[in-house]
Amino acid sequence: MSIPAAEQPTNDPVYELDHVRRVFDPAGRRPVVAVDDLSLRLDKGARLGIVGESGSGKSTLIRMMAALDRPTAGSIRFHGTAIEGLPERHLGFLRAKVQMVFQDPRSSLNPRMTVADIICEPLRSRLLRTRSDVPTDQAARLARVLDAVGLPADSGKRYPHEFSGGQRQRIAIARALAPSPEVLIADEPVSALDVSVRAQVLNLLDELVDDFGLTLVFVSHDLMVVRHICNEVLVMRRGKVEEAGPTEQVYAAPAAAYTAELLAAVPRIRLD
């Protein structure tokens, strides 16, 4: 369950964020508060959807959770360990357990690497290769994740440009699965895809979360996508949490006026 930390019971969470704030202060320009006093808790097995308009702080939040960015203030704990101040060389435990799938597979996959090298790259990381919880048989792991995402066994010999957009996102998902993570963070993973393949990739993610026993953090501006794949939702606006709770409860009876506005803006198709 993923609700503000003060409302949670006291069992061991995967993530705890307490009063996290991120301010970008570019030289000569007004500071931008991307995330403002945000607290949440993420329990094992949760499927948390983070929604909000562009600029609401969604991507900044998940980048901090993945330690790709650091908060200006506040604490981010992963299984009880504060990660906000750790140097990269001490983040191996997090890199092994938290993987990301980005919005555009064209920019997140190296065009000069074969699919096999792309997928196995995390397994060769200096931070991960000595960890006992990371697979060591690269060929076996490659075969396993290619099969899991529905790509042919010989895909590893090819290059990203030889695949369609939907297939490239499957490659990105396979790469994220390769080190056997606990948490999968997906940042708008279908928004760059053709409408015809979005449902296929979403259904695949839905299945993989169950098959691999993952905890999911799913960012999207599409509220119906979040309703399909997530059991918890966090609504952000201007860096703050407007509302959080079970997805069906929030969608059926939103407590915040902003959430109600977002839901009212979702197109509805009448079938007469």
mmCIF file of C-alpha atoms in Angstrom:
data_model
loop_
_atom_site.group_PDB
_atom_site.id
_atom_site.type_symbol
_atom_site.label_atom_id
_atom_site.label_comp_id
_atom_site.label_asym_id
_atom_site.label_seq_id
_atom_site.Cartn_x
_atom_site.Cartn_y
_atom_site.Cartn_z
ATOM 1 C CA MET A 1 0.000 0.000 0.000
ATOM 2 C CA SER A 2 1.275 3.435 -0.851
ATOM 3 C CA ILE A 3 -0.165 6.257 1.161
ATOM 4 C CA PRO A 4 1.328 9.172 3.106
ATOM 5 C CA ALA A 5 3.803 7.812 5.645
ATOM 6 C CA ALA A 6 2.024 9.184 8.715
ATOM 7 C CA GLU A 7 -1.036 7.039 7.977
ATOM 8 C CA GLN A 8 0.855 3.748 7.577
ATOM 9 C CA PRO A 9 1.215 0.778 9.946
ATOM 10 C CA THR A 10 4.702 -0.091 11.220
ATOM 11 C CA ASN A 11 5.840 -3.067 9.129
ATOM 12 C CA ASP A 12 8.937 -3.102 6.913
ATOM 13 C CA PRO A 13 8.398 -1.049 3.750
ATOM 14 C CA VAL A 14 10.404 -1.150 0.539
ATOM 15 C CA TYR A 15 10.578 2.647 0.370
ATOM 16 C CA GLU A 16 9.955 5.401 2.885
ATOM 17 C CA LEU A 17 10.135 9.018 1.786
ATOM 18 C CA ASP A 18 9.919 11.643 4.519
ATOM 19 C CA HIS A 19 9.405 15.335 3.732
ATOM 20 C CA VAL A 20 11.357 15.101 0.480
ATOM 21 C CA ARG A 21 12.014 18.333 -1.360
ATOM 22 C CA ARG A 22 13.849 18.937 -4.642
ATOM 23 C CA VAL A 23 14.668 22.448 -5.767
ATOM 24 C CA PHE A 24 16.439 23.194 -9.024
ATOM 25 C CA ASP A 25 18.371 26.453 -8.791
ATOM 26 C CA PRO A 26 19.826 27.305 -12.212
ATOM 27 C CA ALA A 27 22.246 30.202 -12.299
ATOM 28 C CA GLY A 28 20.562 33.494 -13.088
ATOM 29 C CA ARG A 29 17.055 32.048 -13.021
ATOM 30 C CA ARG A 30 14.303 31.673 -10.460
ATOM 31 C CA PRO A 31 14.534 28.430 -8.421
ATOM 32 C CA VAL A 32 12.053 25.713 -9.394
ATOM 33 C CA VAL A 33 10.504 23.557 -6.680
ATOM 34 C CA ALA A 34 9.979 20.221 -8.444
ATOM 35 C CA VAL A 35 9.020 18.159 -5.385
ATOM 36 C CA ASP A 36 7.775 19.846 -2.242
ATOM 37 C CA ASP A 37 7.541 18.207 1.220
ATOM 38 C CA LEU A 38 6.484 14.802 -0.122
ATOM 39 C CA SER A 39 6.118 11.787 2.157
ATOM 40 C CA LEU A 40 5.039 8.304 1.115
ATOM 41 C CA ARG A 41 5.560 4.659 1.841
ATOM 42 C CA LEU A 42 5.768 1.799 -0.651
ATOM 43 C CA ASP A 43 5.161 -1.740 0.571
ATOM 44 C CA LYS A 44 6.393 -4.920 -1.056
ATOM 45 C CA GLY A 45 4.179 -6.071 -3.935
ATOM 46 C CA ALA A 46 2.434 -2.712 -4.343
ATOM 47 C CA ARG A 47 1.572 -1.344 -7.771
ATOM 48 C CA LEU A 48 1.808 2.407 -7.340
ATOM 49 C CA GLY A 49 0.657 4.715 -10.112
ATOM 50 C CA ILE A 50 1.916 8.306 -10.022
ATOM 51 C CA VAL A 51 -0.237 10.709 -12.013
ATOM 52 C CA GLY A 52 -0.397 14.428 -12.620
ATOM 53 C CA GLU A 53 -0.041 17.006 -15.344
ATOM 54 C CA SER A 54 3.280 17.820 -17.006
ATOM 55 C CA GLY A 55 5.603 19.563 -14.575
ATOM 56 C CA SER A 56 3.942 18.089 -11.495
ATOM 57 C CA GLY A 57 7.178 16.451 -10.310
ATOM 58 C CA LYS A 58 6.473 12.826 -11.255
ATOM 59 C CA SER A 59 9.727 12.127 -13.076
ATOM 60 C CA THR A 60 11.817 14.015 -10.535
ATOM 61 C CA LEU A 61 10.300 11.903 -7.781
ATOM 62 C CA ILE A 62 11.106 8.568 -9.375
ATOM 63 C CA ARG A 63 14.609 9.681 -10.342
ATOM 64 C CA MET A 64 15.255 10.383 -6.674
ATOM 65 C CA MET A 65 13.830 6.989 -5.719
ATOM 66 C CA ALA A 66 16.280 5.399 -8.153
ATOM 67 C CA ALA A 67 19.143 7.582 -6.828
ATOM 68 C CA LEU A 68 19.610 9.155 -10.269
ATOM 69 C CA ASP A 69 18.946 12.485 -8.580
ATOM 70 C CA ARG A 70 19.273 13.563 -4.960
ATOM 71 C CA PRO A 71 16.792 15.512 -2.814
ATOM 72 C CA THR A 72 17.536 19.011 -1.630
ATOM 73 C CA ALA A 73 16.021 18.097 1.733
ATOM 74 C CA GLY A 74 14.300 15.147 3.370
ATOM 75 C CA SER A 75 15.032 11.430 3.559
ATOM 76 C CA ILE A 76 14.622 8.517 1.133
ATOM 77 C CA ARG A 77 15.061 5.079 2.704
ATOM 78 C CA PHE A 78 15.210 1.806 0.791
ATOM 79 C CA HIS A 79 14.598 -1.138 3.124
ATOM 80 C CA GLY A 80 15.546 1.135 5.987
ATOM 81 C CA THR A 81 18.798 2.454 4.497
ATOM 82 C CA ALA A 82 18.941 6.168 3.730
ATOM 83 C CA ILE A 83 20.118 6.562 0.126
ATOM 84 C CA GLU A 84 20.002 10.321 -0.369
ATOM 85 C CA GLY A 85 23.593 10.912 0.761
ATOM 86 C CA LEU A 86 25.296 7.714 -0.361
ATOM 87 C CA PRO A 87 28.074 7.931 -2.975
ATOM 88 C CA GLU A 88 27.613 5.876 -6.136
ATOM 89 C CA ARG A 89 30.116 3.227 -5.025
ATOM 90 C CA HIS A 90 27.870 2.376 -2.065
ATOM 91 C CA LEU A 91 24.664 2.071 -4.090
ATOM 92 C CA GLY A 92 25.211 -1.459 -5.408
ATOM 93 C CA PHE A 93 22.434 -2.845 -3.199
ATOM 94 C CA LEU A 94 19.992 -0.361 -4.721
ATOM 95 C CA ARG A 95 21.180 -0.779 -8.317
ATOM 96 C CA ALA A 96 20.677 -4.547 -7.981
ATOM 97 C CA LYS A 97 17.131 -4.202 -6.691
ATOM 98 C CA VAL A 98 15.695 -1.161 -8.494
ATOM 99 C CA GLN A 99 15.523 -0.977 -12.287
ATOM 100 C CA MET A 100 13.926 1.580 -14.603
ATOM 101 C CA VAL A 101 12.121 1.481 -17.936
ATOM 102 C CA PHE A 102 12.184 4.862 -19.652
ATOM 103 C CA GLN A 103 9.692 6.561 -21.925
ATOM 104 C CA ASP A 104 11.433 6.335 -25.283
ATOM 105 C CA PRO A 105 13.286 3.106 -26.130
ATOM 106 C CA ARG A 106 14.960 4.793 -29.102
ATOM 107 C CA SER A 107 16.974 7.022 -26.784
ATOM 108 C CA SER A 108 17.435 4.536 -23.932
ATOM 109 C CA LEU A 109 18.958 1.729 -26.059
ATOM 110 C CA ASN A 110 22.481 2.068 -27.427
ATOM 111 C CA PRO A 111 22.181 1.676 -31.217
ATOM 112 C CA ARG A 112 25.759 0.377 -31.481
ATOM 113 C CA MET A 113 25.219 -2.535 -29.124
ATOM 114 C CA THR A 114 23.540 -5.835 -29.889
ATOM 115 C CA VAL A 115 20.402 -6.687 -27.960
ATOM 116 C CA ALA A 116 22.341 -9.342 -26.042
ATOM 117 C CA ASP A 117 24.922 -6.785 -24.906
ATOM 118 C CA ILE A 118 22.210 -4.278 -24.000
ATOM 119 C CA ILE A 119 20.294 -6.767 -21.870
ATOM 120 C CA CYS A 120 23.372 -8.246 -20.206
ATOM 121 C CA GLU A 121 25.050 -4.880 -19.570
ATOM 122 C CA PRO A 122 23.618 -4.558 -16.021
ATOM 123 C CA LEU A 123 25.020 -8.000 -15.169
ATOM 124 C CA ARG A 124 28.513 -6.745 -16.028
ATOM 125 C CA SER A 125 28.256 -3.652 -13.858
ATOM 126 C CA ARG A 126 31.066 -3.267 -11.358
ATOM 127 C CA LEU A 127 28.459 -2.532 -8.696
ATOM 128 C CA LEU A 128 26.453 -5.695 -9.407
ATOM 129 C CA ARG A 129 28.688 -8.451 -10.679
ATOM 130 C CA THR A 130 29.951 -9.512 -7.228
ATOM 131 C CA ARG A 131 26.517 -9.608 -5.612
ATOM 132 C CA SER A 132 25.096 -13.035 -4.808
ATOM 133 C CA ASP A 133 21.546 -11.913 -5.644
ATOM 134 C CA VAL A 134 22.399 -11.033 -9.263
ATOM 135 C CA PRO A 135 22.338 -13.809 -11.918
ATOM 136 C CA THR A 136 25.821 -14.817 -13.107
ATOM 137 C CA ASP A 137 24.942 -17.033 -16.086
ATOM 138 C CA GLN A 138 24.441 -14.339 -18.689
ATOM 139 C CA ALA A 139 23.397 -16.652 -21.519
ATOM 140 C CA ALA A 140 20.748 -18.320 -19.382
ATOM 141 C CA ARG A 141 19.467 -15.004 -18.082
ATOM 142 C CA LEU A 142 19.324 -13.563 -21.600
ATOM 143 C CA ALA A 143 17.246 -16.511 -22.800
ATOM 144 C CA ARG A 144 14.974 -16.224 -19.771
ATOM 145 C CA VAL A 145 14.130 -12.542 -20.139
ATOM 146 C CA LEU A 146 13.803 -12.639 -23.936
ATOM 147 C CA ASP A 147 11.245 -15.397 -23.542
ATOM 148 C CA ALA A 148 9.502 -13.474 -20.755
ATOM 149 C CA VAL A 149 8.976 -10.393 -22.939
ATOM 150 C CA GLY A 150 7.906 -12.399 -25.982
ATOM 151 C CA LEU A 151 10.929 -11.910 -28.237
ATOM 152 C CA PRO A 152 12.528 -14.662 -30.347
ATOM 153 C CA ALA A 153 15.572 -16.425 -28.893
ATOM 154 C CA ASP A 154 17.822 -15.128 -31.685
ATOM 155 C CA SER A 155 16.965 -11.477 -30.968
ATOM 156 C CA GLY A 156 20.188 -11.098 -29.012
ATOM 157 C CA LYS A 157 22.254 -11.107 -32.215
ATOM 158 C CA ARG A 158 20.415 -8.144 -33.698
ATOM 159 C CA TYR A 159 20.495 -4.369 -33.128
ATOM 160 C CA PRO A 160 17.739 -2.065 -31.795
ATOM 161 C CA HIS A 161 17.042 -0.443 -35.177
ATOM 162 C CA GLU A 162 15.965 -3.833 -36.533
ATOM 163 C CA PHE A 163 12.939 -3.873 -34.219
ATOM 164 C CA SER A 164 9.655 -1.972 -34.071
ATOM 165 C CA GLY A 165 8.945 0.580 -31.338
ATOM 166 C CA GLY A 166 6.949 -1.905 -29.285
ATOM 167 C CA GLN A 167 9.671 -4.523 -29.619
ATOM 168 C CA ARG A 168 12.331 -2.019 -28.567
ATOM 169 C CA GLN A 169 10.362 -1.298 -25.417
ATOM 170 C CA ARG A 170 10.231 -5.046 -24.786
ATOM 171 C CA ILE A 171 14.024 -5.053 -25.049
ATOM 172 C CA ALA A 172 14.183 -2.225 -22.508
ATOM 173 C CA ILE A 173 11.923 -4.200 -20.178
ATOM 174 C CA ALA A 174 14.102 -7.306 -20.634
ATOM 175 C CA ARG A 175 17.175 -5.264 -19.707
ATOM 176 C CA ALA A 176 15.435 -4.073 -16.551
ATOM 177 C CA LEU A 177 14.524 -7.652 -15.620
ATOM 178 C CA ALA A 178 18.020 -9.042 -16.245
ATOM 179 C CA PRO A 179 19.546 -8.349 -12.794
ATOM 180 C CA SER A 180 16.498 -9.859 -11.041
ATOM 181 C CA PRO A 181 15.213 -6.640 -9.453
ATOM 182 C CA GLU A 182 12.691 -6.248 -6.681
ATOM 183 C CA VAL A 183 11.316 -2.885 -7.855
ATOM 184 C CA LEU A 184 10.489 -1.861 -11.415
ATOM 185 C CA ILE A 185 10.076 1.865 -12.038
ATOM 186 C CA ALA A 186 8.379 2.649 -15.349
ATOM 187 C CA ASP A 187 8.383 6.263 -16.537
ATOM 188 C CA GLU A 188 5.601 6.753 -19.121
ATOM 189 C CA PRO A 189 6.614 3.419 -20.728
ATOM 190 C CA VAL A 190 3.939 3.388 -23.447
ATOM 191 C CA SER A 191 3.470 7.075 -24.267
ATOM 192 C CA ALA A 192 6.027 6.977 -27.124
ATOM 193 C CA LEU A 193 4.440 3.909 -28.720
ATOM 194 C CA ASP A 194 1.796 3.609 -31.396
ATOM 195 C CA VAL A 195 -1.708 3.266 -30.012
ATOM 196 C CA SER A 196 -1.979 -0.172 -31.602
ATOM 197 C CA VAL A 197 0.826 -1.628 -29.450
ATOM 198 C CA ARG A 198 0.276 0.222 -26.177
ATOM 199 C CA ALA A 199 -2.222 -2.319 -24.870
ATOM 200 C CA GLN A 200 0.150 -5.180 -25.715
ATOM 201 C CA VAL A 201 3.024 -3.646 -23.741
ATOM 202 C CA LEU A 202 0.749 -2.735 -20.817
ATOM 203 C CA ASN A 203 -0.636 -6.265 -20.645
ATOM 204 C CA LEU A 204 2.912 -7.601 -20.782
ATOM 205 C CA LEU A 205 3.965 -5.385 -17.873
ATOM 206 C CA ASP A 206 0.894 -6.473 -15.947
ATOM 207 C CA GLU A 207 1.855 -10.130 -16.379
ATOM 208 C CA LEU A 208 5.556 -9.616 -15.648
ATOM 209 C CA VAL A 209 4.892 -7.855 -12.358
ATOM 210 C CA ASP A 210 3.092 -10.976 -11.166
ATOM 211 C CA ASP A 211 5.432 -13.509 -12.786
ATOM 212 C CA PHE A 212 8.591 -11.920 -11.365
ATOM 213 C CA GLY A 213 7.076 -10.858 -8.043
ATOM 214 C CA LEU A 214 7.857 -7.191 -8.609
ATOM 215 C CA THR A 215 6.906 -4.041 -6.783
ATOM 216 C CA LEU A 216 5.858 -1.527 -9.444
ATOM 217 C CA VAL A 217 6.114 2.259 -9.607
ATOM 218 C CA PHE A 218 4.335 3.400 -12.754
ATOM 219 C CA VAL A 219 4.339 7.020 -13.920
ATOM 220 C CA SER A 220 1.737 8.177 -16.423
ATOM 221 C CA HIS A 221 -0.394 11.138 -17.388
ATOM 222 C CA ASP A 222 -3.061 8.676 -18.558
ATOM 223 C CA LEU A 223 -5.385 7.960 -15.653
ATOM 224 C CA MET A 224 -7.082 5.033 -17.380
ATOM 225 C CA VAL A 225 -3.748 3.306 -17.934
ATOM 226 C CA VAL A 226 -2.963 3.671 -14.235
ATOM 227 C CA ARG A 227 -6.367 2.302 -13.305
ATOM 228 C CA HIS A 228 -5.692 -0.757 -15.479
ATOM 229 C CA ILE A 229 -2.316 -1.656 -14.011
ATOM 230 C CA CYS A 230 -2.037 -0.131 -10.503
ATOM 231 C CA ASN A 231 -3.793 -0.838 -7.204
ATOM 232 C CA GLU A 232 -2.563 2.363 -5.550
ATOM 233 C CA VAL A 233 -2.393 5.886 -6.928
ATOM 234 C CA LEU A 234 -0.527 9.039 -5.971
ATOM 235 C CA VAL A 235 -1.828 12.279 -7.498
ATOM 236 C CA MET A 236 0.740 15.073 -7.791
ATOM 237 C CA ARG A 237 0.364 18.760 -8.551
ATOM 238 C CA ARG A 238 3.132 21.345 -8.497
ATOM 239 C CA GLY A 239 5.423 18.979 -6.612
ATOM 240 C CA LYS A 240 2.947 18.152 -3.865
ATOM 241 C CA VAL A 241 0.734 15.165 -3.142
ATOM 242 C CA GLU A 242 -2.881 16.122 -3.795
ATOM 243 C CA GLU A 243 -4.296 12.716 -2.978
ATOM 244 C CA ALA A 244 -3.176 9.123 -2.410
ATOM 245 C CA GLY A 245 -4.898 5.819 -1.761
ATOM 246 C CA PRO A 246 -6.358 2.677 -3.330
ATOM 247 C CA THR A 247 -6.938 3.267 -7.036
ATOM 248 C CA GLU A 248 -10.590 2.257 -7.180
ATOM 249 C CA GLN A 249 -11.410 4.308 -4.084
ATOM 250 C CA VAL A 250 -9.707 7.435 -5.428
ATOM 251 C CA TYR A 251 -11.274 7.068 -8.865
ATOM 252 C CA ALA A 252 -14.761 6.389 -7.515
ATOM 253 C CA ALA A 253 -14.791 9.163 -4.914
ATOM 254 C CA PRO A 254 -11.866 11.585 -5.273
ATOM 255 C CA ALA A 255 -11.277 13.650 -2.154
ATOM 256 C CA ALA A 256 -9.266 16.384 -3.876
ATOM 257 C CA ALA A 257 -10.830 18.804 -6.335
ATOM 258 C CA TYR A 258 -7.763 18.503 -8.584
ATOM 259 C CA THR A 259 -8.188 14.709 -8.807
ATOM 260 C CA ALA A 260 -11.829 15.178 -9.731
ATOM 261 C CA GLU A 261 -10.795 17.635 -12.467
ATOM 262 C CA LEU A 262 -8.298 15.154 -13.907
ATOM 263 C CA LEU A 263 -10.892 12.389 -13.942
ATOM 264 C CA ALA A 264 -13.508 14.661 -15.508
ATOM 265 C CA ALA A 265 -11.079 15.435 -18.325
ATOM 266 C CA VAL A 266 -10.669 11.766 -19.307
ATOM 267 C CA PRO A 267 -12.411 11.215 -22.657
ATOM 268 C CA ARG A 268 -15.385 8.874 -22.527
ATOM 269 C CA ILE A 269 -16.742 7.066 -25.550
ATOM 270 C CA ARG A 270 -20.440 6.372 -25.843
ATOM 271 C CA LEU A 271 -21.508 3.227 -27.622
ATOM 272 C CA ASP A 272 -25.139 3.602 -28.756
#
